[in-house]
PDB file of C-alpha atoms in Angstrom:
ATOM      1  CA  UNK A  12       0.000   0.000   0.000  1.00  0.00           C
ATOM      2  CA  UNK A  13       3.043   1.943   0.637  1.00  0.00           C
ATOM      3  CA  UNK A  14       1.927   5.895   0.472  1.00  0.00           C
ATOM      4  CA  UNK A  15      -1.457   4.735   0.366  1.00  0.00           C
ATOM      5  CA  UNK A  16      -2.048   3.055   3.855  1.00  0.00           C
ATOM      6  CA  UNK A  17      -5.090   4.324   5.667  1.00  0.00           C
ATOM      7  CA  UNK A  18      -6.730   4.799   9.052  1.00  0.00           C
ATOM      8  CA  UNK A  19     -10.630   3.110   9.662  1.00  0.00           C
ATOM      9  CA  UNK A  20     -12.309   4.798   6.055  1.00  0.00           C
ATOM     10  CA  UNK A  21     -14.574   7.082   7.077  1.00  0.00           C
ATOM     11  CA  UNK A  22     -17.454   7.742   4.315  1.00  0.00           C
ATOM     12  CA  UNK A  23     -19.296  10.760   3.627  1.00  0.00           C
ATOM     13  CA  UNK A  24     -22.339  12.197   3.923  1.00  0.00           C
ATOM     14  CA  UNK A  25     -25.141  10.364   2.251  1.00  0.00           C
ATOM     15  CA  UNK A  26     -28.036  11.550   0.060  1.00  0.00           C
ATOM     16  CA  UNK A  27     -30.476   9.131   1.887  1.00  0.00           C
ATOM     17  CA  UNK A  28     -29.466  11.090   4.915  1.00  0.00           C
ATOM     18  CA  UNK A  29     -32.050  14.392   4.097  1.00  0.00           C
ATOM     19  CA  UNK A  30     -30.207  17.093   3.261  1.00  0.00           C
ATOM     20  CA  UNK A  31     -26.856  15.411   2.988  1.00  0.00           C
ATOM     21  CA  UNK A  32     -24.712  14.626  -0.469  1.00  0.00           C
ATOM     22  CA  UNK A  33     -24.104  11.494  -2.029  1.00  0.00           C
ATOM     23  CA  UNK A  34     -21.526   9.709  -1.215  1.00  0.00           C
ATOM     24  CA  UNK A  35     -18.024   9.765  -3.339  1.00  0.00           C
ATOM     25  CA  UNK A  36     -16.220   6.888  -1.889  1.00  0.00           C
ATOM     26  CA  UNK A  37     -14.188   6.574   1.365  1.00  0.00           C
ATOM     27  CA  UNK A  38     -12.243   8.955   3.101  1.00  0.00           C
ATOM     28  CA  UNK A  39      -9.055   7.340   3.654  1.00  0.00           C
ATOM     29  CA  UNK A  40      -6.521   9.105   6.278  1.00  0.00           C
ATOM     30  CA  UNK A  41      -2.713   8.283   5.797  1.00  0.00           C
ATOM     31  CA  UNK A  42      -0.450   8.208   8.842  1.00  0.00           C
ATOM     32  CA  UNK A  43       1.174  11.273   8.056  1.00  0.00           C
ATOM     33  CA  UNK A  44      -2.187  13.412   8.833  1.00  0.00           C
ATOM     34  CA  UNK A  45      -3.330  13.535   4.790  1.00  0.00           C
ATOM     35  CA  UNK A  46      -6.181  12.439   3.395  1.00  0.00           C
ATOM     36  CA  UNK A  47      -8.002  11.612  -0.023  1.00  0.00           C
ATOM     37  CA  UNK A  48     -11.322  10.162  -1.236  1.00  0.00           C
ATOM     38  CA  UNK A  49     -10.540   6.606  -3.103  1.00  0.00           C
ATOM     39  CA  UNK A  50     -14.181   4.571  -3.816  1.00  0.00           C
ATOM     40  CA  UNK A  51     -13.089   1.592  -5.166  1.00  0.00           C
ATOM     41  CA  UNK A  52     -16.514   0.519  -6.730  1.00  0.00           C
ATOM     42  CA  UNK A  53     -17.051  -3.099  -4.973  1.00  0.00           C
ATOM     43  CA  UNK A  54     -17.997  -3.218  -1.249  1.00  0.00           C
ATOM     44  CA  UNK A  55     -15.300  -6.407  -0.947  1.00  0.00           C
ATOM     45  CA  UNK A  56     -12.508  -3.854  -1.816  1.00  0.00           C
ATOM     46  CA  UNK A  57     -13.777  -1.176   0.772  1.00  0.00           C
ATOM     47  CA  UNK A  58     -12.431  -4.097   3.053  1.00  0.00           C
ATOM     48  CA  UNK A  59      -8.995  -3.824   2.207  1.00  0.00           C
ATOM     49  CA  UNK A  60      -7.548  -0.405   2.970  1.00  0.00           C
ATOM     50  CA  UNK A  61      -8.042  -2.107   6.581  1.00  0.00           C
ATOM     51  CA  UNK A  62      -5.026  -3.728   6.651  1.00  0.00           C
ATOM     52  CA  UNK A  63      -3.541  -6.274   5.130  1.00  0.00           C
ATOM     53  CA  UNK A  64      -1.020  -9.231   4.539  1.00  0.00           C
ATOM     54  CA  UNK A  65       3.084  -8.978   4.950  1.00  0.00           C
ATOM     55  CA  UNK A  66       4.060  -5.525   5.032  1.00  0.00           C
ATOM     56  CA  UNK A  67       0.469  -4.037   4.882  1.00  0.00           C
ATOM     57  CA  UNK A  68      -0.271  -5.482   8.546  1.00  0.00           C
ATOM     58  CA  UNK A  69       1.587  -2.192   9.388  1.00  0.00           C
ATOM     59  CA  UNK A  70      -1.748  -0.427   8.752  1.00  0.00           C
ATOM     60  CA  UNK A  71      -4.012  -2.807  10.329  1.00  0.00           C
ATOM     61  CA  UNK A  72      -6.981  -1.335  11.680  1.00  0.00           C
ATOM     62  CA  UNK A  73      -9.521  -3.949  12.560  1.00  0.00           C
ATOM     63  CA  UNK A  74      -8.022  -4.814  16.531  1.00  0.00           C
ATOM     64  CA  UNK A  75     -11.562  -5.282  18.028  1.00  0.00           C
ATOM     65  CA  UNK A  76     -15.486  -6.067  17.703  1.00  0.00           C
ATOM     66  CA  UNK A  77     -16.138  -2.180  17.551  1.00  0.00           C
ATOM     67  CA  UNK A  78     -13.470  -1.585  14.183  1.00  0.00           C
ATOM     68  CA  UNK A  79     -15.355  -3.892  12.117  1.00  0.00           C
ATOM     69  CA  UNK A  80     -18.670  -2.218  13.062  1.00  0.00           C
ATOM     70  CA  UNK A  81     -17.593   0.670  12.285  1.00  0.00           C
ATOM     71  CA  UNK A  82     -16.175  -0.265   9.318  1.00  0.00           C
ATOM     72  CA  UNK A  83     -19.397  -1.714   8.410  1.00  0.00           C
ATOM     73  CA  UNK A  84     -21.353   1.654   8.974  1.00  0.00           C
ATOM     74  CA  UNK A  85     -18.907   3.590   6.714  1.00  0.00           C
ATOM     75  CA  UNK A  86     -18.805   1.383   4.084  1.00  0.00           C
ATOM     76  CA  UNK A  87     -21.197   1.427   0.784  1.00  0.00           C
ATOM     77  CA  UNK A  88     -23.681  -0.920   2.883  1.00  0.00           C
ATOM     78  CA  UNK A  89     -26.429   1.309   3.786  1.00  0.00           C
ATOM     79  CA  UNK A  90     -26.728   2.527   7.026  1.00  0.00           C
ATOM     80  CA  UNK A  91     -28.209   1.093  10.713  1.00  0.00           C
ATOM     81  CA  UNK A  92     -25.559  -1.228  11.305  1.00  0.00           C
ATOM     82  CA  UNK A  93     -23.612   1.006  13.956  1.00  0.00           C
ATOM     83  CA  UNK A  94     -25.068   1.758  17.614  1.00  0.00           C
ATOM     84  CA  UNK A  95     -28.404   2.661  17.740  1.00  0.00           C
ATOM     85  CA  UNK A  96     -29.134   2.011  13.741  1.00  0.00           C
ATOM     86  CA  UNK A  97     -30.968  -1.521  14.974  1.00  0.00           C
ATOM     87  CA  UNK A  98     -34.722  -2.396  14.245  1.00  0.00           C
ATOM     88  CA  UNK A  99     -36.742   0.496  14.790  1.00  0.00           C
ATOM     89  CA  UNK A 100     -34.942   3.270  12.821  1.00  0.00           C
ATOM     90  CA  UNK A 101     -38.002   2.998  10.271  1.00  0.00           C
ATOM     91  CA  UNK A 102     -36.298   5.376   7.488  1.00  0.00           C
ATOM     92  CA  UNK A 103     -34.085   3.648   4.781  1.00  0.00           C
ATOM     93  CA  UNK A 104     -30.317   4.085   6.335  1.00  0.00           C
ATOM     94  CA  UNK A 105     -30.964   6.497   9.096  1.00  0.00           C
ATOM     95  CA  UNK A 106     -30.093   6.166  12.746  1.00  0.00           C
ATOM     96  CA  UNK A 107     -32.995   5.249  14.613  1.00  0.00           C
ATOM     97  CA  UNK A 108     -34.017   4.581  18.460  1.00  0.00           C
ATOM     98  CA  UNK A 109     -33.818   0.913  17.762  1.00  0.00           C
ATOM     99  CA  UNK A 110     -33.666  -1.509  20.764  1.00  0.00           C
ATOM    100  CA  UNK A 111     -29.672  -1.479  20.236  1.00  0.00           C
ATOM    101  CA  UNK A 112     -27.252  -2.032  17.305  1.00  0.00           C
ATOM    102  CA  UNK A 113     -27.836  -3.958  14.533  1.00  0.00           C
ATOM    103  CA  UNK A 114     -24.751  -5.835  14.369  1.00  0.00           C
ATOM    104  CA  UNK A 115     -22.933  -7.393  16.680  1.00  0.00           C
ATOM    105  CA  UNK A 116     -19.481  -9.142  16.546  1.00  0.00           C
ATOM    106  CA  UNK A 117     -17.094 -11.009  18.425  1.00  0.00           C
ATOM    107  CA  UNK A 118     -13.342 -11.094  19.031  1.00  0.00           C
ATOM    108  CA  UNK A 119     -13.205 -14.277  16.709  1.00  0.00           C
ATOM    109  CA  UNK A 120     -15.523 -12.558  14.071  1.00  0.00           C
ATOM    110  CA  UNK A 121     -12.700  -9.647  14.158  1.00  0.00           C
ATOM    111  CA  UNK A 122      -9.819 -12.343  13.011  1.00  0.00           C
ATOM    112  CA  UNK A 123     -12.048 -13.713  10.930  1.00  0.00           C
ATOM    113  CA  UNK A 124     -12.795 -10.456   8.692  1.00  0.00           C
ATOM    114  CA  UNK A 125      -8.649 -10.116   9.131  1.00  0.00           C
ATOM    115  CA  UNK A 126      -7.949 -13.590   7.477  1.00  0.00           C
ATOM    116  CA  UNK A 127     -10.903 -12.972   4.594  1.00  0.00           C
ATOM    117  CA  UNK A 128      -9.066  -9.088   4.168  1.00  0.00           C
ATOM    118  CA  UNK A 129      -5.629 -11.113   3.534  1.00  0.00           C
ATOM    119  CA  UNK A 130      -7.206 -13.226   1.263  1.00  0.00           C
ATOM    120  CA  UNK A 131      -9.173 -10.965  -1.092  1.00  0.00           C
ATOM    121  CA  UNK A 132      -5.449  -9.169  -1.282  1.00  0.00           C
ATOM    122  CA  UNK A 133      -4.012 -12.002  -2.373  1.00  0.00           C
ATOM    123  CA  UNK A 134      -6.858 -13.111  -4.898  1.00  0.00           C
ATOM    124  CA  UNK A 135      -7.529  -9.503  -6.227  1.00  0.00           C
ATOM    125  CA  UNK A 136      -4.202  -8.882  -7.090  1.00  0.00           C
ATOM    126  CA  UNK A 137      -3.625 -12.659  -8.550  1.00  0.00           C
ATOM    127  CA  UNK A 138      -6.642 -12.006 -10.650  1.00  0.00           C
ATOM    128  CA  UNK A 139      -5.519  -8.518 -12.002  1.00  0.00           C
ATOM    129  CA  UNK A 140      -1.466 -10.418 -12.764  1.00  0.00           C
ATOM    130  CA  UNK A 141      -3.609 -13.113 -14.476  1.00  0.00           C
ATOM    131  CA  UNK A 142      -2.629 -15.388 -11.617  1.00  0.00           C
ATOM    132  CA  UNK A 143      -4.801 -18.801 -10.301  1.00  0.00           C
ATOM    133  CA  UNK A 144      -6.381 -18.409  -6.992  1.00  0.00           C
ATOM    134  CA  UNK A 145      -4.764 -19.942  -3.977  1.00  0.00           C
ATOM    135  CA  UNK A 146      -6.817 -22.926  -2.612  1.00  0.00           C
ATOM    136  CA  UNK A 147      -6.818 -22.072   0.712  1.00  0.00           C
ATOM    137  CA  UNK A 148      -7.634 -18.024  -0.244  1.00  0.00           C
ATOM    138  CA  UNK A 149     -10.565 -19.492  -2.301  1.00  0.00           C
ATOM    139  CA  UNK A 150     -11.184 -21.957   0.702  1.00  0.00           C
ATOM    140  CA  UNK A 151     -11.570 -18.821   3.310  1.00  0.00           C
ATOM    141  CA  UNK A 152     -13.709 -16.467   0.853  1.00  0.00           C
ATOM    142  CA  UNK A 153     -16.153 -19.374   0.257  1.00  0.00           C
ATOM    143  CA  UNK A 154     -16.020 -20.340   3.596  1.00  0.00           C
ATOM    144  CA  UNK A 155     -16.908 -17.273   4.621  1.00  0.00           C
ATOM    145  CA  UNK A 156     -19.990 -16.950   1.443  1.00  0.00           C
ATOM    146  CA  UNK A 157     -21.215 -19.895   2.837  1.00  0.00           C
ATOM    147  CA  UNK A 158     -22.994 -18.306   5.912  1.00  0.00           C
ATOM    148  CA  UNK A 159     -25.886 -16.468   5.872  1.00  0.00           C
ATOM    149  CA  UNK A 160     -25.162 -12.552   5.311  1.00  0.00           C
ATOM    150  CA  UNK A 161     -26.801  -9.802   6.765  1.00  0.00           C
ATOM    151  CA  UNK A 162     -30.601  -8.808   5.726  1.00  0.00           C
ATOM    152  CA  UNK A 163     -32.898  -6.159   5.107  1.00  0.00           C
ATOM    153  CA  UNK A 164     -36.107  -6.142   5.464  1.00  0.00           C
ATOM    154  CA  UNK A 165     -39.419  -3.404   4.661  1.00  0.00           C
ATOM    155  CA  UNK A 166     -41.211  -1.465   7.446  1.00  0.00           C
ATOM    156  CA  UNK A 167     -44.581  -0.477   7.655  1.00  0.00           C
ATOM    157  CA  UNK A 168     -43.530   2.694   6.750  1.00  0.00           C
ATOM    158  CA  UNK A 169     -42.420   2.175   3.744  1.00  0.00           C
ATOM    159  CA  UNK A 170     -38.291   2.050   4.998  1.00  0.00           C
ATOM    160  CA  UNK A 171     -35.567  -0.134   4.968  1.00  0.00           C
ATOM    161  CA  UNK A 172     -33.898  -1.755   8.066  1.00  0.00           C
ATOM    162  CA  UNK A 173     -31.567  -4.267   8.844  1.00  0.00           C
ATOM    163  CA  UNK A 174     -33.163  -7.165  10.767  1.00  0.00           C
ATOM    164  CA  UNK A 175     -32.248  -7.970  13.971  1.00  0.00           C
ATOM    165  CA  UNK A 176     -29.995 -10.590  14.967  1.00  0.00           C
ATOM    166  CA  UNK A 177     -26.787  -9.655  12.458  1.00  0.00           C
ATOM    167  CA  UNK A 178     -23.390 -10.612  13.127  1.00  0.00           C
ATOM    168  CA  UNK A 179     -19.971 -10.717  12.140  1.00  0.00           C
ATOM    169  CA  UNK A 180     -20.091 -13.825   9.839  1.00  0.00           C
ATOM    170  CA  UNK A 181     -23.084 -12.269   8.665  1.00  0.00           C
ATOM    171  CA  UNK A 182     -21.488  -9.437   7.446  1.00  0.00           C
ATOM    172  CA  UNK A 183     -18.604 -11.101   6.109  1.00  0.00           C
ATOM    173  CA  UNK A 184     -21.069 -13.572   4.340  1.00  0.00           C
ATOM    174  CA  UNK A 185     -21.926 -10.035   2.482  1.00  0.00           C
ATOM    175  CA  UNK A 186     -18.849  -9.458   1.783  1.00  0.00           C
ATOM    176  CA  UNK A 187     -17.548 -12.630   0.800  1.00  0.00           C
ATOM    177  CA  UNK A 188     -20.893 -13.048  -1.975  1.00  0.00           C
ATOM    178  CA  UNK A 189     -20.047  -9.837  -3.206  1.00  0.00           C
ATOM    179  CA  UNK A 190     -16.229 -10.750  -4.286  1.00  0.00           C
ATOM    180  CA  UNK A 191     -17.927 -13.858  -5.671  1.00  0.00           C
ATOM    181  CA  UNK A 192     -19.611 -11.519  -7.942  1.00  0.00           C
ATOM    182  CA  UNK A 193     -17.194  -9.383  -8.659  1.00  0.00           C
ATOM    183  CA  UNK A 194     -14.924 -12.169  -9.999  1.00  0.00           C
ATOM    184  CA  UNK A 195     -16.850 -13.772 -11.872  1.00  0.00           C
ATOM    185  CA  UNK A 196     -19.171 -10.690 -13.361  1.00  0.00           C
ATOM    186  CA  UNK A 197     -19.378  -8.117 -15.959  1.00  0.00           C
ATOM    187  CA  UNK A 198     -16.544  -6.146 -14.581  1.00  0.00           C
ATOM    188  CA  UNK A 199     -14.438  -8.724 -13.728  1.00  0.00           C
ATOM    189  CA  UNK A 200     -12.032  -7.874 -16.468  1.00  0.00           C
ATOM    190  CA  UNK A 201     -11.782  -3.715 -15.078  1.00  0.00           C
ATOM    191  CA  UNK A 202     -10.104  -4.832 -11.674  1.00  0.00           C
ATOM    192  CA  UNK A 203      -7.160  -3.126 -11.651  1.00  0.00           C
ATOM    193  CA  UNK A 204      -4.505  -1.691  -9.428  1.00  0.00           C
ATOM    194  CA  UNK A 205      -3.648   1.937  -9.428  1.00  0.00           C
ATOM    195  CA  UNK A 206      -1.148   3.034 -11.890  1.00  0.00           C
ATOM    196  CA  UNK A 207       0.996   5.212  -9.024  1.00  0.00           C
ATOM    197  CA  UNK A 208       4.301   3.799  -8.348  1.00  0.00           C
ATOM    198  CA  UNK A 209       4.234   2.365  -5.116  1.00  0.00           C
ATOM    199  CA  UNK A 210       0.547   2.385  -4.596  1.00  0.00           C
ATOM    200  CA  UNK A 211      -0.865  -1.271  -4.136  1.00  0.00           C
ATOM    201  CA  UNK A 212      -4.990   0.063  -3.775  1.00  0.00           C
ATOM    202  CA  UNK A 213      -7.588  -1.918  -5.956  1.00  0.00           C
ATOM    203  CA  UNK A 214     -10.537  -0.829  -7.690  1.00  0.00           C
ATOM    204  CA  UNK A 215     -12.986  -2.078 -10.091  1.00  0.00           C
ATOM    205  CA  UNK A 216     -13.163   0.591 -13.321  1.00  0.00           C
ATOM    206  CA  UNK A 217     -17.028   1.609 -13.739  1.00  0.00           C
ATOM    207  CA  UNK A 218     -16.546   4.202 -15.448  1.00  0.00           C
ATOM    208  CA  UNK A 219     -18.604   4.322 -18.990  1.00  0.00           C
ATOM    209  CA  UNK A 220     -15.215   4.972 -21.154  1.00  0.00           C
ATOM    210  CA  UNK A 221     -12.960   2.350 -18.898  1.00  0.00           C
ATOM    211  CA  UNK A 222      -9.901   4.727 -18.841  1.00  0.00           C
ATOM    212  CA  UNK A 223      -9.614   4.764 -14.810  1.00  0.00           C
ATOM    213  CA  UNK A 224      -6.354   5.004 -14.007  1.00  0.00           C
ATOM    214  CA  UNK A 225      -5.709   5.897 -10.363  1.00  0.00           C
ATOM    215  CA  UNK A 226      -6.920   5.123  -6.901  1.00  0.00           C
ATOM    216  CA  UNK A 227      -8.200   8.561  -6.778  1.00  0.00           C
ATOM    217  CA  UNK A 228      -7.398  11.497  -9.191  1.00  0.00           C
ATOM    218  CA  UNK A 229      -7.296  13.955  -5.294  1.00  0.00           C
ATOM    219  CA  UNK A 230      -4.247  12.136  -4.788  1.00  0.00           C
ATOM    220  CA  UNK A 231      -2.129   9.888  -7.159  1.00  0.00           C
ATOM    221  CA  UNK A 232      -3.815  11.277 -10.294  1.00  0.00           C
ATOM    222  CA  UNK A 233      -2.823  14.359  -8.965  1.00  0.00           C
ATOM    223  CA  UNK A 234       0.731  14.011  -8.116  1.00  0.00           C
ATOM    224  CA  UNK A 235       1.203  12.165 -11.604  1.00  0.00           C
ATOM    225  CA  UNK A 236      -0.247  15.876 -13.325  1.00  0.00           C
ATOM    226  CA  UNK A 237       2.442  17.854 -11.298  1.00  0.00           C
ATOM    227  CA  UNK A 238       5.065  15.574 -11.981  1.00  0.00           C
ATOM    228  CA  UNK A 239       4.028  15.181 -15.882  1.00  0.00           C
ATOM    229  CA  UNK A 240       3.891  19.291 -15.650  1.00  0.00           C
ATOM    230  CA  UNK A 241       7.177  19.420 -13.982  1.00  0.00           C
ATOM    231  CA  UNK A 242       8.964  17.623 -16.501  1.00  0.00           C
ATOM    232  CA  UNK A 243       7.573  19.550 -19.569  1.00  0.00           C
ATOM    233  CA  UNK A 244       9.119  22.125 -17.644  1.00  0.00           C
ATOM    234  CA  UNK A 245      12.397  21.150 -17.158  1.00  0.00           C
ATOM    235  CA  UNK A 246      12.819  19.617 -21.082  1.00  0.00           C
ATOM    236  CA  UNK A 247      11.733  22.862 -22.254  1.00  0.00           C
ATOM    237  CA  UNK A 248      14.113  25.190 -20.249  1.00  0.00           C
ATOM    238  CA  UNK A 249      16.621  22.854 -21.528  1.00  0.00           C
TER     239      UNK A 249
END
């Protein structure tokens, strides 16, 4: 991840939030105080700025049951997963007064999402060298799909909830599926990594053209313009 390592993503305001904007990815904070917007198009790739395998367990973020929940509520899932977002909130991804949260994980849940991180590392980046999955990194991701994921369900009022009774493996069930999809979908073929030296952050290319580049144009796409702008400089004074 190199220049790229992050803090817990925090993600902004949201349109179904009245009177907030729509989202434009996370907001990742590097140790060195800056920070950037990266949205990486795939919730199972929100996952990974986390942390990570080898040298990337320098960043690791996820040390307890309350870092993956609040990973959860700051990721592309919709909200009512964090305290007080439990059954009861009645409007589609608002807080509510909710007997309690709507997730709840354990110390083993935590490792868990830790080992299926390191894994979708391994197998995102084997997928975008053109490389065959690991058995045991496809063992823990469908492992981990196997489980039932989290659910939503319709209130009388015409919102969306979570329903009660979500947990860790739940939500790594979610996340798990939605790798499974990733791989083997549509857009399979647009995971890349970001063309930065040094910067190891993986995103899925949505875009209508397919021209994406970088993790986020705020940061590496930025410093490649100054750099490309720099050097025009210095050929032409020469």
């Amino acid at each position: 991840m190199s220049e790229k390592a992050t803090d817990t993503p925090e993600r902004p305001q949201r349109a179904d939030r009245p009177g907030r904007q729509e989202p434009s990815g996370l907001l990742l904070r590097h140790p060195d105080g800056s920070s950037f917007r990266f949205d990486p198009g795939a919730l199972c790739l929100e996952l990974l700025p986390t942390g990570g395998p080898g040298p990337l367990a320098y960043f690791e973020v996820l040390h307890e049951p309350a870092d993956l929940v609040r990973w959860a509520e700051e990721s592309r899932l919709p909200d009512g997963l964090g305290p007080g977002g439990g059954p009861g909130s009645g409007a589609r991804g608002g807080r509510g007064s909710g007997p309690g949260p709507a997730l709840v994980v354990s110390a083993g849940e935590v490792a868990a999402a830790r080992e299926l991180r390191d894994a979708l590392w391994r197998l995102a980046e084997g997928h975008v060298e053109g490389a065959p999955p690991g058995p045991d990194d496809l063992a823990t991701l469908n492992d981990a799909a196997a489980h039932p994921p989290l659910v939503a369900r319709l209130t009388a009022g015409g919102g969306r909830e979570w329903a009660p009774g979500g947990t860790g493996a739940g939500l790594l069930s979610t996340v798990a599926r939605d790798a499974v999809e990733l791989f083997t979908g549509a857009f399979a073929h647009r995971i890349r990594t970001c063309g930065a030296h040094g910067c190891r952050l993986l995103f899925v290319d949505t875009s209508r053209p397919g021209r994406r580049r970088w993790c986020s144009m705020e940061r590496c796409g930025n410093r490649h313009k100054v750099r490309a702008h720099r050097a025009r400089l210095t050929a032409a004074d020469e």
